[in-house]
mmCIF file of C-alpha atoms in Angstrom:
data_model
loop_
_atom_site.group_PDB
_atom_site.id
_atom_site.type_symbol
_atom_site.label_atom_id
_atom_site.label_comp_id
_atom_site.label_asym_id
_atom_site.label_seq_id
_atom_site.Cartn_x
_atom_site.Cartn_y
_atom_site.Cartn_z
ATOM 1 C CA MET A 1 120.141 83.480 104.794
ATOM 2 C CA SER A 2 116.599 84.524 103.778
ATOM 3 C CA THR A 3 114.797 86.398 106.370
ATOM 4 C CA HIS A 4 111.078 85.438 106.926
ATOM 5 C CA ARG A 5 108.862 88.277 108.421
ATOM 6 C CA LEU A 6 106.444 87.247 111.080
ATOM 7 C CA ASN A 7 103.516 89.647 112.387
ATOM 8 C CA CYS A 8 103.869 88.951 116.191
ATOM 9 C CA GLY A 9 100.969 90.822 118.541
ATOM 10 C CA TYR A 10 101.342 91.660 122.134
ATOM 11 C CA VAL A 11 100.019 93.836 124.932
ATOM 12 C CA PRO A 12 102.136 96.098 126.648
ATOM 13 C CA LEU A 13 103.331 93.998 129.663
ATOM 14 C CA VAL A 14 106.719 93.206 131.130
ATOM 15 C CA ASP A 15 106.089 89.532 130.337
ATOM 16 C CA SER A 16 106.003 90.417 126.534
ATOM 17 C CA ALA A 17 109.752 90.750 126.935
ATOM 18 C CA PRO A 18 110.487 87.282 125.360
ATOM 19 C CA LEU A 19 109.167 88.337 121.947
ATOM 20 C CA ILE A 20 110.703 91.895 122.315
ATOM 21 C CA ILE A 21 114.084 90.773 123.387
ATOM 22 C CA ALA A 22 114.216 88.135 120.527
ATOM 23 C CA GLN A 23 114.156 90.733 117.947
ATOM 24 C CA GLU A 24 115.984 93.575 119.815
ATOM 25 C CA LEU A 25 119.067 91.239 120.534
ATOM 26 C CA ASN A 26 119.091 89.432 117.201
ATOM 27 C CA TYR A 27 117.974 85.971 118.528
ATOM 28 C CA ALA A 28 115.205 86.071 115.862
ATOM 29 C CA ALA A 29 117.700 87.147 113.182
ATOM 30 C CA ASP A 30 119.803 84.269 113.734
ATOM 31 C CA GLU A 31 117.169 82.140 112.957
ATOM 32 C CA GLY A 32 116.233 83.821 109.857
ATOM 33 C CA LEU A 33 113.268 85.840 111.103
ATOM 34 C CA ASN A 34 112.260 89.336 111.444
ATOM 35 C CA LEU A 35 109.429 89.946 113.996
ATOM 36 C CA ASN A 36 107.230 92.435 113.171
ATOM 37 C CA LEU A 37 106.038 93.541 116.785
ATOM 38 C CA LEU A 38 102.585 94.923 116.843
ATOM 39 C CA ARG A 39 101.376 96.279 120.121
ATOM 40 C CA GLN A 40 97.687 95.788 120.825
ATOM 41 C CA PRO A 41 95.401 97.903 122.829
ATOM 42 C CA SER A 42 93.371 94.993 124.408
ATOM 43 C CA TRP A 43 93.379 91.213 124.739
ATOM 44 C CA SER A 44 90.119 91.043 122.658
ATOM 45 C CA ALA A 45 91.931 93.021 119.823
ATOM 46 C CA LEU A 46 94.940 90.734 119.764
ATOM 47 C CA ARG A 47 92.714 87.614 120.051
ATOM 48 C CA ASP A 48 90.595 88.645 116.764
ATOM 49 C CA LEU A 49 93.660 89.622 114.856
ATOM 50 C CA LEU A 50 95.225 86.086 115.269
ATOM 51 C CA ALA A 51 91.831 84.212 114.640
ATOM 52 C CA LEU A 52 91.575 86.152 111.490
ATOM 53 C CA GLY A 53 95.175 85.431 110.300
ATOM 54 C CA HIS A 54 96.407 89.012 110.438
ATOM 55 C CA LEU A 55 98.970 87.806 113.274
ATOM 56 C CA ASP A 56 101.251 84.835 112.861
ATOM 57 C CA ALA A 57 101.931 84.386 116.530
ATOM 58 C CA ALA A 58 100.919 86.266 119.682
ATOM 59 C CA HIS A 59 101.862 86.785 123.290
ATOM 60 C CA MET A 60 98.574 85.573 124.970
ATOM 61 C CA LEU A 61 97.287 84.813 128.302
ATOM 62 C CA ALA A 62 97.725 81.072 128.902
ATOM 63 C CA PRO A 63 93.684 80.428 129.249
ATOM 64 C CA MET A 64 93.048 82.170 125.784
ATOM 65 C CA PRO A 65 94.046 79.427 123.653
ATOM 66 C CA ILE A 66 91.954 76.940 125.407
ATOM 67 C CA ALA A 67 89.080 79.283 125.452
ATOM 68 C CA MET A 68 89.013 80.151 121.850
ATOM 69 C CA SER A 69 89.448 76.397 121.143
ATOM 70 C CA LEU A 70 86.398 75.743 123.319
ATOM 71 C CA GLY A 71 84.375 78.345 121.457
ATOM 72 C CA LEU A 72 84.095 80.743 124.513
ATOM 73 C CA SER A 73 85.870 83.919 123.538
ATOM 74 C CA GLY A 74 85.201 85.624 120.275
ATOM 75 C CA MET A 75 85.078 83.492 117.016
ATOM 76 C CA THR A 76 85.960 79.674 117.628
ATOM 77 C CA ALA A 77 89.427 78.958 116.503
ATOM 78 C CA GLN A 78 91.839 76.259 117.156
ATOM 79 C CA ILE A 79 94.948 78.116 118.745
ATOM 80 C CA ASP A 80 97.743 76.393 120.539
ATOM 81 C CA ALA A 81 100.514 77.276 122.724
ATOM 82 C CA LEU A 82 103.993 76.362 121.577
ATOM 83 C CA MET A 83 105.629 77.086 124.582
ATOM 84 C CA MET A 84 105.275 79.346 127.843
ATOM 85 C CA LEU A 85 106.401 82.948 127.506
ATOM 86 C CA SER A 86 106.293 83.430 131.491
ATOM 87 C CA VAL A 87 105.314 81.845 134.742
ATOM 88 C CA ASN A 88 103.867 84.271 137.408
ATOM 89 C CA GLY A 89 103.840 88.312 137.399
ATOM 90 C CA ASN A 90 100.594 89.177 138.409
ATOM 91 C CA VAL A 91 99.960 91.533 141.447
ATOM 92 C CA ILE A 92 96.550 92.132 143.322
ATOM 93 C CA GLY A 93 95.957 95.630 144.432
ATOM 94 C CA VAL A 94 93.285 97.572 146.184
ATOM 95 C CA SER A 95 92.064 101.196 146.366
ATOM 96 C CA ARG A 96 93.829 103.179 149.257
ATOM 97 C CA ASP A 97 90.270 103.355 150.638
ATOM 98 C CA MET A 98 89.935 99.674 150.652
ATOM 99 C CA ALA A 99 93.518 99.258 152.129
ATOM 100 C CA GLY A 100 92.224 101.649 154.829
ATOM 101 C CA ARG A 101 89.181 99.663 155.751
ATOM 102 C CA MET A 102 91.251 96.336 155.797
ATOM 103 C CA ARG A 103 93.426 97.874 158.223
ATOM 104 C CA ASP A 104 90.599 98.893 160.532
ATOM 105 C CA ALA A 105 89.570 95.175 160.279
ATOM 106 C CA GLY A 106 92.867 94.058 161.706
ATOM 107 C CA TRP A 107 94.875 93.577 158.507
ATOM 108 C CA GLY A 108 98.703 94.167 159.160
ATOM 109 C CA GLY A 109 99.584 94.841 155.667
ATOM 110 C CA SER A 110 101.539 91.542 154.854
ATOM 111 C CA PHE A 111 102.200 90.877 151.481
ATOM 112 C CA VAL A 112 102.759 87.132 151.750
ATOM 113 C CA ASP A 113 99.455 85.965 153.786
ATOM 114 C CA PRO A 114 96.752 85.152 151.240
ATOM 115 C CA VAL A 115 94.622 83.626 153.908
ATOM 116 C CA GLY A 116 94.722 86.559 156.245
ATOM 117 C CA THR A 117 94.419 88.912 153.199
ATOM 118 C CA ALA A 118 91.425 87.531 152.000
ATOM 119 C CA ARG A 119 89.806 87.598 155.532
ATOM 120 C CA ALA A 120 90.561 91.178 155.811
ATOM 121 C CA LEU A 121 89.073 91.918 152.334
ATOM 122 C CA ALA A 122 86.004 90.195 153.114
ATOM 123 C CA GLN A 123 85.613 92.031 156.436
ATOM 124 C CA ALA A 124 86.290 95.425 154.846
ATOM 125 C CA THR A 125 83.041 95.783 153.009
ATOM 126 C CA ASP A 126 79.372 94.553 153.035
ATOM 127 C CA ALA A 127 78.855 95.035 149.224
ATOM 128 C CA PRO A 128 80.350 92.629 146.675
ATOM 129 C CA LEU A 129 83.808 93.585 145.736
ATOM 130 C CA LYS A 130 84.215 95.304 142.151
ATOM 131 C CA VAL A 131 87.440 93.631 140.997
ATOM 132 C CA GLY A 132 89.003 94.586 137.780
ATOM 133 C CA ILE A 133 90.864 91.855 135.433
ATOM 134 C CA PRO A 134 92.225 92.367 132.038
ATOM 135 C CA PHE A 135 90.209 89.512 130.480
ATOM 136 C CA PRO A 136 87.772 87.245 131.240
ATOM 137 C CA PHE A 137 89.719 84.238 130.194
ATOM 138 C CA SER A 138 92.930 84.829 131.983
ATOM 139 C CA MET A 139 95.034 83.628 134.952
ATOM 140 C CA HIS A 140 93.895 86.845 136.720
ATOM 141 C CA ARG A 141 90.306 85.736 136.588
ATOM 142 C CA LEU A 142 91.164 81.915 137.637
ATOM 143 C CA LEU A 143 93.634 82.780 140.286
ATOM 144 C CA PHE A 144 91.309 85.649 141.764
ATOM 145 C CA ASP A 145 88.491 82.971 141.779
ATOM 146 C CA TYR A 146 90.490 80.197 143.506
ATOM 147 C CA TRP A 147 91.857 82.488 146.037
ATOM 148 C CA LEU A 148 88.501 84.476 147.119
ATOM 149 C CA ARG A 149 85.531 82.384 146.134
ATOM 150 C CA ASP A 150 84.913 81.059 149.632
ATOM 151 C CA ALA A 151 85.869 84.409 151.425
ATOM 152 C CA ALA A 152 83.948 87.128 149.684
ATOM 153 C CA PRO A 153 81.247 87.965 147.010
ATOM 154 C CA PHE A 154 82.649 89.789 144.182
ATOM 155 C CA THR A 155 81.882 90.966 140.525
ATOM 156 C CA MET A 156 84.572 90.919 137.871
ATOM 157 C CA ILE A 157 84.964 94.181 135.405
ATOM 158 C CA THR A 158 87.005 93.761 132.449
ATOM 159 C CA THR A 159 89.601 96.585 132.398
ATOM 160 C CA PRO A 160 92.542 97.030 129.995
ATOM 161 C CA PRO A 161 95.933 96.963 132.106
ATOM 162 C CA PRO A 162 96.945 100.596 131.162
ATOM 163 C CA LEU A 163 93.342 101.656 132.249
ATOM 164 C CA MET A 164 93.321 99.867 135.701
ATOM 165 C CA ALA A 165 95.113 102.836 137.819
ATOM 166 C CA ASP A 166 92.419 105.264 136.430
ATOM 167 C CA ALA A 167 89.630 103.203 137.185
ATOM 168 C CA VAL A 168 90.856 102.643 140.757
ATOM 169 C CA ALA A 169 91.300 106.078 141.055
ATOM 170 C CA ALA A 170 87.681 106.994 139.893
ATOM 171 C CA GLY A 171 86.062 104.428 142.308
ATOM 172 C CA GLU A 172 85.097 102.100 139.578
ATOM 173 C CA LEU A 173 87.087 99.310 141.214
ATOM 174 C CA ASP A 174 87.884 98.336 144.654
ATOM 175 C CA VAL A 175 90.489 95.708 143.887
ATOM 176 C CA PHE A 176 92.372 94.408 140.850
ATOM 177 C CA CYS A 177 94.536 91.819 139.651
ATOM 178 C CA VAL A 178 96.976 92.681 136.731
ATOM 179 C CA GLY A 179 100.286 91.879 135.152
ATOM 180 C CA GLU A 180 103.198 94.355 135.641
ATOM 181 C CA PRO A 181 104.134 97.014 135.113
ATOM 182 C CA TRP A 182 100.568 98.217 135.695
ATOM 183 C CA GLY A 183 100.129 97.319 139.434
ATOM 184 C CA SER A 184 103.247 99.468 140.225
ATOM 185 C CA VAL A 185 102.040 102.238 137.841
ATOM 186 C CA ALA A 186 98.717 102.332 139.967
ATOM 187 C CA VAL A 187 100.924 102.600 143.132
ATOM 188 C CA ASP A 188 103.290 105.117 141.648
ATOM 189 C CA SER A 189 99.922 107.267 140.801
ATOM 190 C CA GLY A 190 98.716 107.277 144.609
ATOM 191 C CA ALA A 191 95.381 105.416 143.251
ATOM 192 C CA ALA A 192 96.342 102.013 144.911
ATOM 193 C CA GLU A 193 97.916 99.733 147.202
ATOM 194 C CA LEU A 194 99.472 96.167 146.384
ATOM 195 C CA ILE A 195 98.270 93.398 148.954
ATOM 196 C CA LEU A 196 99.393 90.184 147.315
ATOM 197 C CA PRO A 197 101.558 88.810 144.357
ATOM 198 C CA GLY A 198 99.839 86.254 142.150
ATOM 199 C CA ALA A 199 102.690 83.629 143.255
ATOM 200 C CA ALA A 200 101.480 83.795 146.939
ATOM 201 C CA ILE A 201 98.358 82.083 145.301
ATOM 202 C CA TRP A 202 100.065 79.557 143.060
ATOM 203 C CA SER A 203 103.785 79.538 143.261
ATOM 204 C CA PHE A 204 104.262 78.476 139.653
ATOM 205 C CA ALA A 205 101.220 79.681 137.835
ATOM 206 C CA PRO A 206 101.344 79.430 133.950
ATOM 207 C CA GLU A 207 100.860 83.037 132.837
ATOM 208 C CA LYS A 208 101.582 83.961 129.191
ATOM 209 C CA VAL A 209 101.926 81.537 126.081
ATOM 210 C CA LEU A 210 103.363 81.842 122.605
ATOM 211 C CA GLY A 211 100.088 81.397 120.798
ATOM 212 C CA VAL A 212 99.531 80.395 117.145
ATOM 213 C CA ARG A 213 96.765 79.091 114.925
ATOM 214 C CA ARG A 214 96.803 75.141 114.902
ATOM 215 C CA ASP A 215 96.730 75.521 111.003
ATOM 216 C CA TRP A 216 99.447 77.910 111.001
ATOM 217 C CA ALA A 217 101.907 75.847 112.978
ATOM 218 C CA ALA A 218 100.994 72.652 110.680
ATOM 219 C CA GLN A 219 101.891 74.503 107.665
ATOM 220 C CA ASN A 220 104.638 76.285 108.636
ATOM 221 C CA ASP A 221 106.801 73.769 110.874
ATOM 222 C CA GLY A 222 109.998 75.293 109.991
ATOM 223 C CA LEU A 223 109.106 78.766 110.901
ATOM 224 C CA ALA A 224 107.588 77.684 114.231
ATOM 225 C CA GLY A 225 110.622 75.868 115.318
ATOM 226 C CA ALA A 226 112.759 78.850 114.434
ATOM 227 C CA LEU A 227 110.382 81.046 116.643
ATOM 228 C CA MET A 228 110.505 78.795 119.412
ATOM 229 C CA ARG A 229 114.398 78.758 119.452
ATOM 230 C CA ALA A 230 114.554 82.381 119.318
ATOM 231 C CA VAL A 231 112.298 83.143 122.048
ATOM 232 C CA TYR A 232 113.746 80.199 124.203
ATOM 233 C CA LYS A 233 117.071 82.134 123.882
ATOM 234 C CA ALA A 234 115.483 85.263 124.831
ATOM 235 C CA ALA A 235 113.801 83.786 127.876
ATOM 236 C CA GLN A 236 117.212 82.368 128.908
ATOM 237 C CA TRP A 237 118.959 85.788 128.630
ATOM 238 C CA LEU A 238 116.050 87.788 130.444
ATOM 239 C CA ASP A 239 116.373 85.178 133.538
ATOM 240 C CA THR A 240 120.080 86.252 133.803
ATOM 241 C CA PRO A 241 120.249 88.890 136.905
ATOM 242 C CA GLN A 242 123.275 90.905 135.436
ATOM 243 C CA ASN A 243 120.860 91.480 132.097
ATOM 244 C CA HIS A 244 117.709 93.212 133.894
ATOM 245 C CA ALA A 245 119.039 96.736 133.672
ATOM 246 C CA LEU A 246 119.663 96.283 129.892
ATOM 247 C CA ALA A 247 116.233 94.432 129.734
ATOM 248 C CA SER A 248 114.478 97.538 131.353
ATOM 249 C CA ASP A 249 116.012 99.957 129.312
ATOM 250 C CA ILE A 250 114.829 97.887 125.923
ATOM 251 C CA LEU A 251 111.390 97.193 127.434
ATOM 252 C CA ALA A 252 111.056 100.930 128.361
ATOM 253 C CA ARG A 253 111.330 102.384 124.812
ATOM 254 C CA SER A 254 108.273 104.194 123.143
ATOM 255 C CA GLU A 255 108.150 101.526 120.474
ATOM 256 C CA HIS A 256 107.673 98.791 123.145
ATOM 257 C CA LEU A 257 105.908 99.453 126.575
ATOM 258 C CA ASP A 258 106.812 103.291 126.601
ATOM 259 C CA LEU A 259 107.047 103.369 130.394
ATOM 260 C CA PRO A 260 109.641 104.683 132.891
ATOM 261 C CA GLU A 261 112.366 102.055 133.489
ATOM 262 C CA ASN A 262 111.751 102.004 137.393
ATOM 263 C CA ALA A 263 108.113 100.804 136.516
ATOM 264 C CA ILE A 264 109.504 97.781 134.629
ATOM 265 C CA ASP A 265 112.504 97.147 137.108
ATOM 266 C CA HIS A 266 110.074 95.827 139.947
ATOM 267 C CA ALA A 267 108.829 92.749 137.940
ATOM 268 C CA LEU A 268 112.386 92.003 136.758
ATOM 269 C CA THR A 269 113.890 92.173 140.127
ATOM 270 C CA GLY A 270 111.029 91.011 142.308
ATOM 271 C CA ASN A 271 111.571 94.167 144.384
ATOM 272 C CA PHE A 272 108.368 96.039 145.130
ATOM 273 C CA ALA A 273 107.008 99.296 146.634
ATOM 274 C CA ILE A 274 103.493 98.153 147.689
ATOM 275 C CA THR A 275 102.600 101.656 148.767
ATOM 276 C CA GLN A 276 104.033 105.147 147.962
ATOM 277 C CA THR A 277 105.621 105.504 151.289
ATOM 278 C CA SER A 278 106.803 101.970 152.302
ATOM 279 C CA GLU A 279 110.310 100.324 151.909
ATOM 280 C CA PRO A 280 110.469 97.917 149.037
ATOM 281 C CA VAL A 281 109.711 94.114 149.659
ATOM 282 C CA ASP A 282 111.474 91.477 148.004
ATOM 283 C CA VAL A 283 109.170 88.585 146.367
ATOM 284 C CA PRO A 284 110.998 85.426 145.379
ATOM 285 C CA ASN A 285 110.259 83.927 142.117
ATOM 286 C CA PHE A 286 107.862 86.806 141.148
ATOM 287 C CA LEU A 287 108.298 86.311 137.451
ATOM 288 C CA LYS A 288 110.117 83.678 135.508
ATOM 289 C CA PHE A 289 110.924 83.416 132.053
ATOM 290 C CA HIS A 290 113.375 80.497 131.906
ATOM 291 C CA ARG A 291 114.206 79.200 135.350
ATOM 292 C CA ASN A 292 112.729 75.707 136.352
ATOM 293 C CA ALA A 293 111.610 74.960 133.009
ATOM 294 C CA ALA A 294 109.330 77.976 132.967
ATOM 295 C CA THR A 295 109.189 77.657 129.228
ATOM 296 C CA PHE A 296 107.578 74.124 129.101
ATOM 297 C CA PRO A 297 103.964 74.045 128.116
ATOM 298 C CA TRP A 298 102.852 71.553 130.963
ATOM 299 C CA ARG A 299 99.922 69.429 130.068
ATOM 300 C CA SER A 300 98.945 69.382 133.633
ATOM 301 C CA GLN A 301 98.711 72.963 133.803
ATOM 302 C CA ALA A 302 96.794 73.155 130.806
ATOM 303 C CA ALA A 303 94.231 70.499 132.589
ATOM 304 C CA TRP A 304 94.032 72.836 135.309
ATOM 305 C CA ILE A 305 93.022 75.579 133.421
ATOM 306 C CA GLY A 306 90.547 73.560 131.348
ATOM 307 C CA ALA A 307 88.934 71.965 134.677
ATOM 308 C CA HIS A 308 88.389 75.556 136.201
ATOM 309 C CA ILE A 309 87.153 77.165 132.877
ATOM 310 C CA ALA A 310 84.685 74.065 132.807
ATOM 311 C CA LYS A 311 83.475 74.951 136.486
ATOM 312 C CA LEU A 312 82.918 78.773 135.767
ATOM 313 C CA HIS A 313 81.105 78.113 132.697
ATOM 314 C CA GLY A 314 79.285 74.798 133.122
ATOM 315 C CA LEU A 315 80.884 72.698 130.637
ATOM 316 C CA ASP A 316 81.878 68.994 130.698
ATOM 317 C CA LYS A 317 85.246 68.612 132.775
ATOM 318 C CA GLY A 318 86.436 65.879 130.708
ATOM 319 C CA HIS A 319 85.731 67.490 127.528
ATOM 320 C CA ALA A 320 87.440 70.874 128.586
ATOM 321 C CA THR A 321 90.721 69.392 130.040
ATOM 322 C CA LYS A 322 91.077 67.065 126.946
ATOM 323 C CA VAL A 323 90.962 70.230 124.877
ATOM 324 C CA ALA A 324 92.945 72.242 126.859
ATOM 325 C CA GLN A 325 95.708 69.480 126.993
ATOM 326 C CA GLY A 326 95.729 69.314 123.327
ATOM 327 C CA CYS A 327 96.467 73.110 123.205
ATOM 328 C CA PHE A 328 99.538 72.796 125.086
ATOM 329 C CA ARG A 329 101.970 71.545 122.368
ATOM 330 C CA THR A 330 104.478 69.398 124.339
ATOM 331 C CA ASP A 331 105.277 67.471 121.189
ATOM 332 C CA LEU A 332 106.271 70.608 119.212
ATOM 333 C CA TYR A 333 108.507 71.978 122.153
ATOM 334 C CA ARG A 334 110.370 68.551 122.161
ATOM 335 C CA LYS A 335 110.721 68.285 118.547
ATOM 336 C CA HIS A 336 111.948 71.955 117.904
ATOM 337 C CA LEU A 337 113.977 72.390 121.097
ATOM 338 C CA SER A 338 115.537 68.914 121.822
ATOM 339 C CA GLY A 339 118.058 69.375 118.909
ATOM 340 C CA VAL A 340 119.336 72.466 120.462
ATOM 341 C CA GLY A 341 120.560 70.953 123.928
ATOM 342 C CA VAL A 342 117.462 72.170 125.926
ATOM 343 C CA ASP A 343 116.947 69.675 128.909
ATOM 344 C CA MET A 344 113.522 68.115 128.829
ATOM 345 C CA PRO A 345 111.358 66.765 131.618
ATOM 346 C CA GLY A 346 110.772 63.228 131.404
ATOM 347 C CA ALA A 347 107.194 63.632 131.446
ATOM 348 C CA SER A 348 104.791 65.973 130.201
ATOM 349 C CA ALA A 349 102.320 66.137 133.031
ATOM 350 C CA LYS A 350 102.978 66.257 136.764
ATOM 351 C CA LEU A 351 101.135 66.588 140.009
ATOM 352 C CA GLU A 352 100.648 70.455 140.380
ATOM 353 C CA GLY A 353 100.928 72.068 143.617
ATOM 354 C CA ALA A 354 103.124 69.033 144.803
ATOM 355 C CA MET A 355 106.401 70.593 145.160
ATOM 356 C CA ALA A 356 106.707 73.062 148.324
ATOM 357 C CA ASN A 357 110.445 73.415 147.523
ATOM 358 C CA ARG A 358 112.945 73.100 144.796
ATOM 359 C CA THR A 359 113.044 69.486 143.554
ATOM 360 C CA ALA A 360 115.536 67.554 141.025
ATOM 361 C CA VAL A 361 113.202 65.556 138.472
ATOM 362 C CA ALA A 362 114.035 63.227 135.832
ATOM 363 C CA SER A 363 115.133 64.775 132.421
ATOM 364 C CA THR A 364 117.028 64.114 129.404
ATOM 365 C CA ARG A 365 120.014 65.992 130.547
ATOM 366 C CA GLY A 366 119.756 65.348 134.426
ATOM 367 C CA ASP A 367 120.090 68.900 135.330
ATOM 368 C CA MET A 368 116.236 69.832 135.707
ATOM 369 C CA ILE A 369 115.244 71.364 139.087
ATOM 370 C CA LEU A 370 111.573 72.321 139.318
ATOM 371 C CA GLY A 371 109.420 73.976 141.977
ATOM 372 C CA PRO A 372 108.201 75.155 144.169
ATOM 373 C CA ASP A 373 104.941 75.077 142.719
ATOM 374 C CA ALA A 374 102.481 74.761 145.514
ATOM 375 C CA PHE A 375 98.889 76.376 145.973
ATOM 376 C CA PHE A 376 98.214 78.696 148.964
ATOM 377 C CA ASP A 377 95.942 76.084 150.251
ATOM 378 C CA GLY A 378 98.009 73.168 150.060
ATOM 379 C CA ALA A 379 95.938 71.525 147.178
ATOM 380 C CA VAL A 380 97.284 68.971 144.884
ATOM 381 C CA PHE A 381 95.795 68.843 141.427
ATOM 382 C CA ASP A 382 96.326 65.385 139.352
ATOM 383 C CA SER A 383 95.551 65.865 135.724
ATOM 384 C CA GLY A 384 95.135 62.125 135.335
ATOM 385 C CA ASP A 385 97.367 62.348 132.305
ATOM 386 C CA PRO A 386 99.996 59.409 132.126
ATOM 387 C CA LYS A 387 101.991 61.182 129.450
#
């Protein structure tokens, strides 16, 4: 079998794991691929390299392909999400000083109370909050705005994930929303406390996608399918609990995340130390790679992202949601993964936020369980997409 080398970019986060595991455990080799994994210092660097054709595929924030296709982020480029790489996986943290002021305002330190935590955060300061996010077009940005927009004024400050702890320690940030392991790194450094997992805001939020240029996917259909199959198998392996120890060992290596294994374990197990001295807490569904159709690129999730980007940037909502839905390639997912027995949902869109609990849904094999996918405020989003 001939081997095709693909340049794949990623930012050093735990949710880059499907690409790393696909290469390290030979799922890519089984598909005739050699993934040249290229670690990037920032999302903007990764974005530009993909747009210019220096990367074939990339680990991307879910809103990035949509923003790029709308011409909002760097050079305009038609970027598609072939599949999801992860669901959930973010944490919200505050400086230790801010945590103290929140307690003075009556906050009890709960890690599962988005409404009470938002109220305490608003009461803890008279000035607009300085909020660190990794990139302007990210679920960090959209989820934080969705959660806090009616509670307190804030300004967003773009901060690369590896620098988040230092920015908090220097007093440059009051609050941050970041993917693991960088929230845990901030806690371990003594700079911050964690106050909320992203899953408390939206319990099934699309986080990272496998992004490619649309013209690359059209010209390399066979390679796109091979890459998707390799990543799917890696995601399935990652969501098997007995594999977490080996996954941590692989991800911690210097050529990948270059971090202590214990910093990576929190995300994989959903077990968090929210302060330096507190007992760990369990966060169900903190990060998903495969369970509950986590790899499927739902057009309704794309529409939610498009609608919120439109609101933030003054765009026509109908146009933004149409572009967004076109970026999430359910057609290629069905084409390339149906043949290897992957259970496919009966529809490509759903009512987002409608499932408070695990729910059986129609699928090709009849084995699909979705949910929970609730929003913290009980809202339900209808994309209006019949497909």
